[in-house]
Short mmCIF file of C-alpha atoms in Angstrom, two decimals:
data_model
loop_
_atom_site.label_atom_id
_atom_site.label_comp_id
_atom_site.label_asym_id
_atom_site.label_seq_id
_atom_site.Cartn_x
_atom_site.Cartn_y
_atom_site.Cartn_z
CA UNK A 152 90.34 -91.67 36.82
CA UNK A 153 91.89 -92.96 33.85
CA UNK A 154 93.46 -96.19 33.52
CA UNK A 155 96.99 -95.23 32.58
CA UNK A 156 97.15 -92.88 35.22
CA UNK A 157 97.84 -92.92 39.10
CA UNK A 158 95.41 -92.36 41.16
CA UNK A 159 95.55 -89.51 44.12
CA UNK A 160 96.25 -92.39 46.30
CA UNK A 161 99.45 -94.06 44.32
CA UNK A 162 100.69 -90.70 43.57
CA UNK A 163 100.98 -89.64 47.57
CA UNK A 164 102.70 -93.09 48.12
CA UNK A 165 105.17 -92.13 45.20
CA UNK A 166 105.66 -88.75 46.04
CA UNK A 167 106.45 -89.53 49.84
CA UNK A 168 108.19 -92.50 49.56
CA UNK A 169 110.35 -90.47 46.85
CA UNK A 170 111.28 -87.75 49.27
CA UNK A 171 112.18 -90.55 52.27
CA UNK A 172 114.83 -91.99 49.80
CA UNK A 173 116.09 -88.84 48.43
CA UNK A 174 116.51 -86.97 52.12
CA UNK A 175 118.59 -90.78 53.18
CA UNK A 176 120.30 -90.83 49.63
CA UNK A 177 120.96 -86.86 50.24
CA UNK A 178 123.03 -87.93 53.80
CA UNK A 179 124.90 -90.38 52.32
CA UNK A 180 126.25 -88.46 49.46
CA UNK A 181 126.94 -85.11 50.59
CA UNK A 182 129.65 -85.82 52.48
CA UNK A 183 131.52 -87.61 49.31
CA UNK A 184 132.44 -84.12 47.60
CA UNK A 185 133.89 -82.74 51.03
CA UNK A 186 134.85 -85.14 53.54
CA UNK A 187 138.68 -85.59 51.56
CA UNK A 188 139.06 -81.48 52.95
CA UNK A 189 136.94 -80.90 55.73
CA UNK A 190 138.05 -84.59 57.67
CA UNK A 191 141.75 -83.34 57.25
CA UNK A 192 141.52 -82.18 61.20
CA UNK A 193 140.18 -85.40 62.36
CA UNK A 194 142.40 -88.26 64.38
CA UNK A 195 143.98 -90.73 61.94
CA UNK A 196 143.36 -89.14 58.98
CA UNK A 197 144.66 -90.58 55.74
CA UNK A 198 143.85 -91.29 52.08
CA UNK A 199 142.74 -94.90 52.79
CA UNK A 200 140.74 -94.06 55.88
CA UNK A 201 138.98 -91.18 53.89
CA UNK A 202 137.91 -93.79 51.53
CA UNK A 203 136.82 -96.34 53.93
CA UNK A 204 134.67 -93.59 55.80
CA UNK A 205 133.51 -92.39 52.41
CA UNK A 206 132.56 -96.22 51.51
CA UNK A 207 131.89 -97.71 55.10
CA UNK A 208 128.16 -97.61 54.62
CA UNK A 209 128.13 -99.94 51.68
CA UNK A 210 129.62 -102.95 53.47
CA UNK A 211 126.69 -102.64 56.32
CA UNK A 212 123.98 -101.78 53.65
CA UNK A 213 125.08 -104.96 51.26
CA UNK A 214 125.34 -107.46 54.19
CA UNK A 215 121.86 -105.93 55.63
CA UNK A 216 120.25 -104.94 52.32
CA UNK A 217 118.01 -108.50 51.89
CA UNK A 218 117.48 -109.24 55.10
CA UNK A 219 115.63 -106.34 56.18
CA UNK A 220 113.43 -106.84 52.81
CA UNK A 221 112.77 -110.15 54.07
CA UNK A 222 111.83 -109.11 57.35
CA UNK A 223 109.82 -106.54 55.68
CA UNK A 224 107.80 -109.11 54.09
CA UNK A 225 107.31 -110.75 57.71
CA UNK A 226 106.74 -107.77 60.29
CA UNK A 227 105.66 -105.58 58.14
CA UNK A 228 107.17 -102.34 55.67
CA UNK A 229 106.76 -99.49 58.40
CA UNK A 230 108.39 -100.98 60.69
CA UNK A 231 111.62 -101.80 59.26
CA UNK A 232 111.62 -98.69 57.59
CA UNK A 233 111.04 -96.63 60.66
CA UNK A 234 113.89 -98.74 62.64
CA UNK A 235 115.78 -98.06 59.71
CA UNK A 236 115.44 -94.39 59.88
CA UNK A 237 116.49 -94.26 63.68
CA UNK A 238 119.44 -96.19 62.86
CA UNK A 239 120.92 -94.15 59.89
CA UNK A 240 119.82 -91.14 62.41
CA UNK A 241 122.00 -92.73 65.35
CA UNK A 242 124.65 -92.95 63.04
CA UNK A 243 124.53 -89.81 61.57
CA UNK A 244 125.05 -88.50 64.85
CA UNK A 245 127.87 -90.84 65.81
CA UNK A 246 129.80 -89.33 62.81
CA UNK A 247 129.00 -86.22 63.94
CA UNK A 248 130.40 -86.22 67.29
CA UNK A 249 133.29 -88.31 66.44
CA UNK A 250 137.12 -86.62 66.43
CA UNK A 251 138.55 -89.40 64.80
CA UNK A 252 138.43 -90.66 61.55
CA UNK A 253 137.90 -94.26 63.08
CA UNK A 254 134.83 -92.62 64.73
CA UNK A 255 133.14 -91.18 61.98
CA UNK A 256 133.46 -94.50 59.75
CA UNK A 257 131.75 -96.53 62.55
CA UNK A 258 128.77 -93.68 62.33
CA UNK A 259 129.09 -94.82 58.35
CA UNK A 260 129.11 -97.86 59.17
CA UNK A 261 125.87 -97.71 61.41
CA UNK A 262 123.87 -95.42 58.47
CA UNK A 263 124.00 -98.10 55.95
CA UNK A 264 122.75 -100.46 59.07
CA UNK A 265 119.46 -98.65 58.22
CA UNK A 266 119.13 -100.88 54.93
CA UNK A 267 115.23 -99.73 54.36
CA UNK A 268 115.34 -99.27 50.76
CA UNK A 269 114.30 -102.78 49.90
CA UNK A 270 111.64 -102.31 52.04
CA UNK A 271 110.80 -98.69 50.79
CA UNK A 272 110.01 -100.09 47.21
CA UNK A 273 108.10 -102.70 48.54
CA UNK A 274 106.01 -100.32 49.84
CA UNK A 275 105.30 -98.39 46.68
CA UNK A 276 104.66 -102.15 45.06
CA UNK A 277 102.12 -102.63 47.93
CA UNK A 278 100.24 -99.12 47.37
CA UNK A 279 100.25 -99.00 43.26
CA UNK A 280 98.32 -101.31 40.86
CA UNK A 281 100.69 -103.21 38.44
CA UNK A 282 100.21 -101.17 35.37
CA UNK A 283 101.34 -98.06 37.34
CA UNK A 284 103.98 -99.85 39.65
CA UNK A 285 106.81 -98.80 37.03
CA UNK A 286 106.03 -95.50 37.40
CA UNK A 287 106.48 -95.12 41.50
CA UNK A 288 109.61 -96.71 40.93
CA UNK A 289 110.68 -94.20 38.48
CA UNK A 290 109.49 -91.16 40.19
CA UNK A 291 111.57 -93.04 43.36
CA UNK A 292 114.68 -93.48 40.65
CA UNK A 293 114.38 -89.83 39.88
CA UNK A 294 114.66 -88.42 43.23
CA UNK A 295 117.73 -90.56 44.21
CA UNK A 296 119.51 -88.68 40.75
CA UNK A 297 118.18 -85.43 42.52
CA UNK A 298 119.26 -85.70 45.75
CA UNK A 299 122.57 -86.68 44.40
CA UNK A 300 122.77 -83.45 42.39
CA UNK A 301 121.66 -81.59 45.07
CA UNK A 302 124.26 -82.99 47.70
CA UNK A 303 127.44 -82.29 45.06
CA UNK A 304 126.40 -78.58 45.35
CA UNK A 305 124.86 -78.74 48.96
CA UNK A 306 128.14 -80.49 50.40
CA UNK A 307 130.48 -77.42 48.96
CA UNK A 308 127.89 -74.96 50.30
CA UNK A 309 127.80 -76.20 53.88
CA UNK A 310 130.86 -77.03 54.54
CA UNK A 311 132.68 -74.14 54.59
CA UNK A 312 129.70 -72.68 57.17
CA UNK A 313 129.47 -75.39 59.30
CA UNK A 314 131.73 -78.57 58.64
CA UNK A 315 131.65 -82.24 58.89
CA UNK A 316 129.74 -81.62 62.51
CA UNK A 317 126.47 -79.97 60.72
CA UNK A 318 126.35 -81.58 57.96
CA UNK A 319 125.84 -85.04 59.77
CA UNK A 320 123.40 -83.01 61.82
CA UNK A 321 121.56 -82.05 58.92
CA UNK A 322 121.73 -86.20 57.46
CA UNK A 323 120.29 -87.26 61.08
CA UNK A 324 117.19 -84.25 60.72
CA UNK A 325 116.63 -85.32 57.10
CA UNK A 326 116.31 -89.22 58.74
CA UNK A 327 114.11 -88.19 61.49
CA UNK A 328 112.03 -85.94 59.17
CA UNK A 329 111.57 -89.58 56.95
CA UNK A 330 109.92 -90.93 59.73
CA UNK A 331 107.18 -88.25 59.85
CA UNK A 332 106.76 -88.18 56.49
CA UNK A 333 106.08 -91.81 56.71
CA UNK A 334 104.01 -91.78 59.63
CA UNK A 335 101.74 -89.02 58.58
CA UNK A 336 102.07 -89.16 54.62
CA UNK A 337 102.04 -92.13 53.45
CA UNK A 338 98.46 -93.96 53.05
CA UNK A 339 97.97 -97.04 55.09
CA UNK A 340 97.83 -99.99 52.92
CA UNK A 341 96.64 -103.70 53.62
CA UNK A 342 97.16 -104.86 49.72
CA UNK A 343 100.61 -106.43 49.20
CA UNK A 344 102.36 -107.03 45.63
CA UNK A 345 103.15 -110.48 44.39
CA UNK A 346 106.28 -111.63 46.89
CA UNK A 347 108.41 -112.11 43.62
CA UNK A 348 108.44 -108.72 42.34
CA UNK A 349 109.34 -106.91 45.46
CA UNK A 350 111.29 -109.01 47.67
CA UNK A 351 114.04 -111.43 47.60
CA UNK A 352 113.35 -114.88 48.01
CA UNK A 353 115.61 -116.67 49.62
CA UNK A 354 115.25 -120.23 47.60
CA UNK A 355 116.13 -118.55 44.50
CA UNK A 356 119.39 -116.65 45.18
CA UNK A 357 121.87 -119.29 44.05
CA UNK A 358 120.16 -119.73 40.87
CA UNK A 359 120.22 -116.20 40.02
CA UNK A 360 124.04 -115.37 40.84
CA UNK A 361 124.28 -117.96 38.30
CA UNK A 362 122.77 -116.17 35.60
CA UNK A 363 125.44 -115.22 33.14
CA UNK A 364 123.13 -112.02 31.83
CA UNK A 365 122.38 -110.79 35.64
CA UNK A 366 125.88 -111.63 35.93
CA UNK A 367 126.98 -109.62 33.53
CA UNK A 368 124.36 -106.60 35.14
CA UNK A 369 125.54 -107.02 38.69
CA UNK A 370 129.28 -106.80 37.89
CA UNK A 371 128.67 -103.66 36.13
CA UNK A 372 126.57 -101.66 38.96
CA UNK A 373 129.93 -103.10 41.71
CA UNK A 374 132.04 -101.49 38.85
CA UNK A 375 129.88 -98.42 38.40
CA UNK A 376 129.70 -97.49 42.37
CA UNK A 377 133.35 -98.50 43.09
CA UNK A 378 133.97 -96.01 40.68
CA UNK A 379 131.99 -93.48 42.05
CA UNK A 380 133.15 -93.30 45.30
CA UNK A 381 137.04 -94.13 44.29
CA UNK A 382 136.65 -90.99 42.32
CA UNK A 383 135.13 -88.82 45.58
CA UNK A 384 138.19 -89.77 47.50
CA UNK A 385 140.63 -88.25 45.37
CA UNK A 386 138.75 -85.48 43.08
CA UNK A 387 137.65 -82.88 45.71
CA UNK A 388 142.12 -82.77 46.36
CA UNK A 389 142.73 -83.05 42.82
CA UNK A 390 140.44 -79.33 41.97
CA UNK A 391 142.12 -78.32 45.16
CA UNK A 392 145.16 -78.01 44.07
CA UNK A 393 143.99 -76.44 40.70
CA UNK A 394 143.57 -73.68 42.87
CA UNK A 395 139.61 -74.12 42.91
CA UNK A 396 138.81 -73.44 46.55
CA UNK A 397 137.16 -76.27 48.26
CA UNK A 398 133.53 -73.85 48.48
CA UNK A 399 134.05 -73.12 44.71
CA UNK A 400 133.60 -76.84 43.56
CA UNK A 401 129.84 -76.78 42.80
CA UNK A 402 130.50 -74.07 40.15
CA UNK A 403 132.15 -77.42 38.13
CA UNK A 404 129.26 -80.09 39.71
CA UNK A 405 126.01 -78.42 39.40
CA UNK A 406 126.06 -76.96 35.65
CA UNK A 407 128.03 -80.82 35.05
CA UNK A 408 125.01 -81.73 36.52
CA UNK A 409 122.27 -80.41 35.01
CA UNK A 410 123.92 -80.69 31.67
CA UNK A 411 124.25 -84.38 32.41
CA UNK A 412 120.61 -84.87 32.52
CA UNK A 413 119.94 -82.95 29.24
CA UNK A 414 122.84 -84.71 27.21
CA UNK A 415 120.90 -88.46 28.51
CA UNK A 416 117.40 -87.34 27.77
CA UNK A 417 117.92 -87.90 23.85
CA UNK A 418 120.49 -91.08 24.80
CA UNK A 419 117.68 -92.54 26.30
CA UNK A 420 114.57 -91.66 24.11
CA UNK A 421 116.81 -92.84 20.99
CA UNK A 422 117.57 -96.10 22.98
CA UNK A 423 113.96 -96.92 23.78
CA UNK A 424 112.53 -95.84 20.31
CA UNK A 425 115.29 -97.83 18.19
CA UNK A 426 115.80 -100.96 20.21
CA UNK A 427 119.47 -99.71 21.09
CA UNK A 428 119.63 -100.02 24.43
CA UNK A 429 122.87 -102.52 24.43
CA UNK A 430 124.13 -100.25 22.18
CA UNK A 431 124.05 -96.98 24.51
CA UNK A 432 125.05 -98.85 27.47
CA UNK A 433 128.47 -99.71 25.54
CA UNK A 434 128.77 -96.28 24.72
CA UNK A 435 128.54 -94.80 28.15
CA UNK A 436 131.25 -97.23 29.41
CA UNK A 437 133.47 -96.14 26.85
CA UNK A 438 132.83 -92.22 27.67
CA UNK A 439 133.09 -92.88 31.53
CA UNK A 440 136.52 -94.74 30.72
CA UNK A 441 137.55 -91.77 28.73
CA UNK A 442 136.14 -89.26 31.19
CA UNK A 443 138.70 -90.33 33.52
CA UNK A 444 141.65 -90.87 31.10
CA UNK A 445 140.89 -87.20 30.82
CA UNK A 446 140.76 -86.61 34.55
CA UNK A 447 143.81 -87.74 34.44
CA UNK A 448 146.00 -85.59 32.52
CA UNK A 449 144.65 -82.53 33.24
CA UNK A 450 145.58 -80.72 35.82
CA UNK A 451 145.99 -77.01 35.46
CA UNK A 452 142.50 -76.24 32.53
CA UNK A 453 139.29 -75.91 34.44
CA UNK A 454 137.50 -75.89 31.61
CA UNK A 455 138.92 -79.22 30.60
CA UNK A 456 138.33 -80.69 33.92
CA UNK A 457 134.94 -79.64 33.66
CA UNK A 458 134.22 -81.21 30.10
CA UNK A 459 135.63 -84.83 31.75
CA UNK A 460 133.65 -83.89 34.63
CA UNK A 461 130.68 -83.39 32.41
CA UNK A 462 131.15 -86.86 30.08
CA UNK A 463 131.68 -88.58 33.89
CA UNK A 464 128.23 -87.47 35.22
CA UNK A 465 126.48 -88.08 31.58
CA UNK A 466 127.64 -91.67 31.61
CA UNK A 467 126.92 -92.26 35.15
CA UNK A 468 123.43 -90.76 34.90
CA UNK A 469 122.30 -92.99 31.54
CA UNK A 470 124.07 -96.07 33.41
CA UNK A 471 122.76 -95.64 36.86
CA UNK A 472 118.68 -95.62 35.27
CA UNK A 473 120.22 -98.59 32.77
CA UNK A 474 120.86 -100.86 34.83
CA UNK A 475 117.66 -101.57 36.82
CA UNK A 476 115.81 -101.24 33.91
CA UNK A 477 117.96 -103.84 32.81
CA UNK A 478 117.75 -106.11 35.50
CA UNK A 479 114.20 -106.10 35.95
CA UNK A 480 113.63 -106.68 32.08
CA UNK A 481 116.05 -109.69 31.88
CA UNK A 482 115.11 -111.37 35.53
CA UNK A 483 113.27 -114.44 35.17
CA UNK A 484 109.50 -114.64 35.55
CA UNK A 485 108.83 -114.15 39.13
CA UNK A 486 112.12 -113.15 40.61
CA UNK A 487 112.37 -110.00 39.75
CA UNK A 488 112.78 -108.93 43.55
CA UNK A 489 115.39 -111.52 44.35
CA UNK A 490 117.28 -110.36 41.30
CA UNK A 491 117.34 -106.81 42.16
CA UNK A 492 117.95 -107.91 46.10
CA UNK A 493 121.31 -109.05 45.00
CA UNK A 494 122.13 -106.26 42.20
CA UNK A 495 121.46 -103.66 45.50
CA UNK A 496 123.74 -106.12 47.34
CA UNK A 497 126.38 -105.53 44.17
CA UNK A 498 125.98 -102.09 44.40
CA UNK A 499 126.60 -101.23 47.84
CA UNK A 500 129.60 -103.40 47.89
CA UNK A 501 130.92 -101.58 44.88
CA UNK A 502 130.55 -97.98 46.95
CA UNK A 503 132.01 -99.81 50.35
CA UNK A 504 135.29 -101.65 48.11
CA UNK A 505 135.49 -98.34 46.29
CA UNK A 506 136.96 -96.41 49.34
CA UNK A 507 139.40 -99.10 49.91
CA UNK A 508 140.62 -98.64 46.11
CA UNK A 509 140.68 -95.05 46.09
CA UNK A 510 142.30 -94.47 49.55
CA UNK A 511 145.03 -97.47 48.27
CA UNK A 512 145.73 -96.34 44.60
CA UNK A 513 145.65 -92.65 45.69
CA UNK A 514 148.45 -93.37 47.92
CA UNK A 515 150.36 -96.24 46.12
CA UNK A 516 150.33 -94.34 42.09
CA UNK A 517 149.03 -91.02 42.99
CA UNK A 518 145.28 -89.00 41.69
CA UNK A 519 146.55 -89.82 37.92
CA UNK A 520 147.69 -93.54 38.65
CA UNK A 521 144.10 -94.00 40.61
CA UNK A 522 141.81 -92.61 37.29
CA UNK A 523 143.39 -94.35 34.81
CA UNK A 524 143.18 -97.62 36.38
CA UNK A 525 139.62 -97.42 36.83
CA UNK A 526 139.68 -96.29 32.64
CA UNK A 527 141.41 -100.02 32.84
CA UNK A 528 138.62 -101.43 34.81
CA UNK A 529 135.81 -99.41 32.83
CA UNK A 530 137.20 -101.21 29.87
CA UNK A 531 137.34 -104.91 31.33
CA UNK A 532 133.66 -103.91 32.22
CA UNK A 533 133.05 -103.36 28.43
CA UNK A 534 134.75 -106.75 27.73
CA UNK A 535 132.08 -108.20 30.46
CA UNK A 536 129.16 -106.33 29.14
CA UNK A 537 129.65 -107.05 25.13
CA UNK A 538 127.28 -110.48 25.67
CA UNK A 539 124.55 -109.20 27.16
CA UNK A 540 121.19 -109.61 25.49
CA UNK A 541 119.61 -106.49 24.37
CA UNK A 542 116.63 -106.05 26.65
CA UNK A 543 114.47 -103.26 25.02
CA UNK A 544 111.29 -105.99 23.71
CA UNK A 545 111.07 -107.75 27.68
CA UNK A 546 108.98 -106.95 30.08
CA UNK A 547 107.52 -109.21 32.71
CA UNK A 548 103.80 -108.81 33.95
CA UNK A 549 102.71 -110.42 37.28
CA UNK A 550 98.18 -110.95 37.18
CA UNK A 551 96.18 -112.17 40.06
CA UNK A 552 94.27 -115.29 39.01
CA UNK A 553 91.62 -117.75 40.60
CA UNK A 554 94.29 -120.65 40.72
CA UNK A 555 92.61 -123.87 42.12
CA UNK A 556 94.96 -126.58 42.43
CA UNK A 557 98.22 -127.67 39.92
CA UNK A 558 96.44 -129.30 37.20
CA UNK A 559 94.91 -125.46 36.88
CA UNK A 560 97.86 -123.83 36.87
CA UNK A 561 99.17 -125.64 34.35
CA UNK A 562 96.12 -125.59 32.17
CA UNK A 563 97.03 -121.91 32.36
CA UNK A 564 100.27 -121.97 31.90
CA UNK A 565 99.84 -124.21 28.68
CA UNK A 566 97.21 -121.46 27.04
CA UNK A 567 99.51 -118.34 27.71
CA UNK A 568 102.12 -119.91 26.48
CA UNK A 569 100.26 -119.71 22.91
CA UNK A 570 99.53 -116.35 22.78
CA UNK A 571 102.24 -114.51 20.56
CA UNK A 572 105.02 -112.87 22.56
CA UNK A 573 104.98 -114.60 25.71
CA UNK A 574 108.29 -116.00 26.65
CA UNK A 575 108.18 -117.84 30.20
CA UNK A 576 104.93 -118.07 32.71
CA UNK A 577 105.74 -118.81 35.92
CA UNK A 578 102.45 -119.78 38.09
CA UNK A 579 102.59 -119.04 42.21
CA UNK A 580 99.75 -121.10 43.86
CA UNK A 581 100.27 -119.95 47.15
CA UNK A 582 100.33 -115.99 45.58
CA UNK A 583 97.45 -116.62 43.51
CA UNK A 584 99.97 -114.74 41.37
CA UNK A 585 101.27 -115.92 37.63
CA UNK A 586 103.89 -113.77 36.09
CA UNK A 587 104.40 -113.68 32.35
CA UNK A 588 107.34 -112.36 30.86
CA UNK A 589 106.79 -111.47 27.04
CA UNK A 590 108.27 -109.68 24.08
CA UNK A 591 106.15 -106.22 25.00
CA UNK A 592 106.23 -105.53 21.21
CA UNK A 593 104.07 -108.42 20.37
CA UNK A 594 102.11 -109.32 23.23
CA UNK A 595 98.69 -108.34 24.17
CA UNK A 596 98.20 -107.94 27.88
CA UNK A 597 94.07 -108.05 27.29
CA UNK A 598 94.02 -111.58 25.55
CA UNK A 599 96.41 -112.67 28.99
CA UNK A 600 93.27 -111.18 31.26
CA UNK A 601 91.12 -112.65 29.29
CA UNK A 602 92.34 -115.80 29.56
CA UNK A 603 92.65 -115.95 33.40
CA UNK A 604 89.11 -114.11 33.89
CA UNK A 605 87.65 -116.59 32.42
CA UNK A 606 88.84 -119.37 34.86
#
């Protein structure tokens, strides 16, 4: 087996895990492209409870998100992730059996309850050696873009055939099914990755919402997802009454889709090759803004709306694999879990607060009034963002070491801090862990091994 490569065993845990996220993230979304039609006959239906249904599971899944990683770390990965699964199953069928609006968001509500993907990733961390870890998390990161493709055009398929009631069926199968995929696919594992790359740690929290870069991150992913599902509320209406039938909408979202991920594949491969990563990021915050300045005013061309459609799902594609990337290059040494433990927190919060905005501003300035003031807010998100460092030369490595007592770990602290490139070494005793976070483009990750094999 070669050593750049995963082996049969890390490849499983990626693959599986990957399909147990996309089959939750597939529940959560499809109903976003419909549920502004199809909840029409439901009790209580208006804009703003459309958008709090929509966004209900963010609240639940930000409040719950770092807790259940922590209890992860305590009781065990499988566990939480299996009670997990049974919740967002239980309230898949809530929603599903519910003839009220009020109904189906408490089902919402009760799906993002099941807050396992902090657990989920520390899973892969557990099963994957740390040269390959970034790669489960990318094949994870990939199937969480696919299963939102798949629910825009899945949602506009099913609906038609069998409504709000089967598709929350189908959400509470795909849970269930999650469970016996973990059960009976993924390997059993008794390694666990270093604490501070996987799972939030309590004692550092304050001290990273304080960060002014992660700052800076986490604003922008609440920004990002209120946008998202702000947009869901009022969109599906808006094509509606451009006399695009509610069953004809993935004819704009797939080929937007699948256009999107060709028109970011160069974005990103320029980005990595010529250290311009800031630079793309400000540029896809600028074309969402004017993606929905063009939403906007158009409302009779389908082929405009699809063009804004298509610059929408471009920028939200290159931002949405951005920002972790980002996060997990700019967290300190060793806190690279409780960094991204509050950016999920962000997120979530963004999709939940979202729903409020969209349900509000649809009914207080209209589908026009609501796009261009999140253009506005895309642009105060640019103001935010123009600061940031560029993170394309950082990368943190965590090593196991031999670490006897304090006066070692500072002996090794003191020699890796001479080797070129190496930025911050943080050393965990307990862990038998020391995490090094260098510029990538200058440091040597041998001469690092070296120095703590021969402790």
């Amino acid at each position: 087996m070669q050593a750049d490569a995963l082996t049969p065993i890390e490849k499983r845990t990626a693959l599986s895990l990957s399909l147990v996220f996309a089959l939750r993230m597939l529940g959560l979304f499809m109903i976003m492209p419909v549920f502004a039609i199809y909840g029409q006959h439901l009790i209580g239906y208006s804009p703003i409870w459309v958008g709090i249904a929509i966004g209900a599971y963010g609240l639940t899944q930000a409040l719950l998100q770092i807790p259940a990683g922590i209890l992860s770390d305590k009781f065990g990965r499988r566990p939480i992730i299996f009670a997990g699964l049974l919740l967002f199953a239980l309230g898949s069928l809530v929603a599903a059996y519910s003839e009220s609006v009020y109904g189906v968001t408490a089902g919402r509500a009760l799906q993002g309850a099941g807050a396992i993907a902090s657990a989920i990733l520390a899973l892969a961390a557990d099963a994957t050696r740390e040269e390959q870890r970034s790669k489960a998390m990318g094949m994870i990161g990939i199937s969480i873009g696919l299963a939102f493709t798949l629910a825009m055009v899945a949602g506009p398929i099913l609906a038609p055939l069998i409504g709000l009631h089967g598709l929350f069926l189908i959400t509470a199968a795909g849970a269930l099914s999650g469970i016996a995929i973990v059960h009976f696919l993924v390997p059993h594992v008794i390694s666990r990755a270093p604490r501070g790359e996987t799972i939030a740690v309590p004692a550092l929290l304050g001290q990273l919402i304080k960060n002014s870069q992660l700052q800076r991150l986490n604003i922008g992913i609440f920004i990002l997802h209120l946008a998202l599902t702000a947009m869901f509320v009022v969109l599906p209406l808006k094509l509606q009454n451009m006399h695009l039938s509610s069953a004809e909408h993935w004819h704009i979202y797939l080929p937007a889709l699948l256009l999107s991920f060709i028109l970011i594949i160069p974005m990103l491969i320029i980005a990595a090759r010529k250290n311009m990563n800031k630079q793309f990021y400000l540029f896809a915050i600028v074309l969402m803004a004017a993606s929905f300045i063009a939403i906007a005013f158009t409302s009779h061309s389908i082929a405009t709306m699809f063009i804004a459609i298509l610059l929408y799902f471009t920028a939200f594609n290159f931002l949405e694999a951005s920002l972790p990337a980002f996060i997990s290059m700019l967290a300190p040494a060793g806190a690279k879990g409780s960094a991204m433990g509050i950016y999920s927190t962000y997120q979530f919060l963004g999709a939940f607060f979202g729903g409020i905005v969209g349900g509000l501003s649809y009914k207080l300035v209209g589908s026009s009034g609501l796009f261009l003031c999140l253009a506005g807010l895309l642009l105060l998100w640019f103001l935010i963002s123009w600061k940031i460092h560029n993170p394309s030369k950082i990368r943190t490595h965590s090593c196991t070491a031999k670490i006897k007592d304090e006066q070692h770990a500072t002996l090794l602290t003191d020699q890796l801090l001479l080797l070129d490139g190496v930025l911050e070494v943080v050393v965990i005793i307990e862990e038998q862990t020391v995490y090094i976070k260098v510029n990538n483009q200058v440091f040597a990750l041998a001469k690092a091994k070296e120095i703590l094999g021969n402790q």
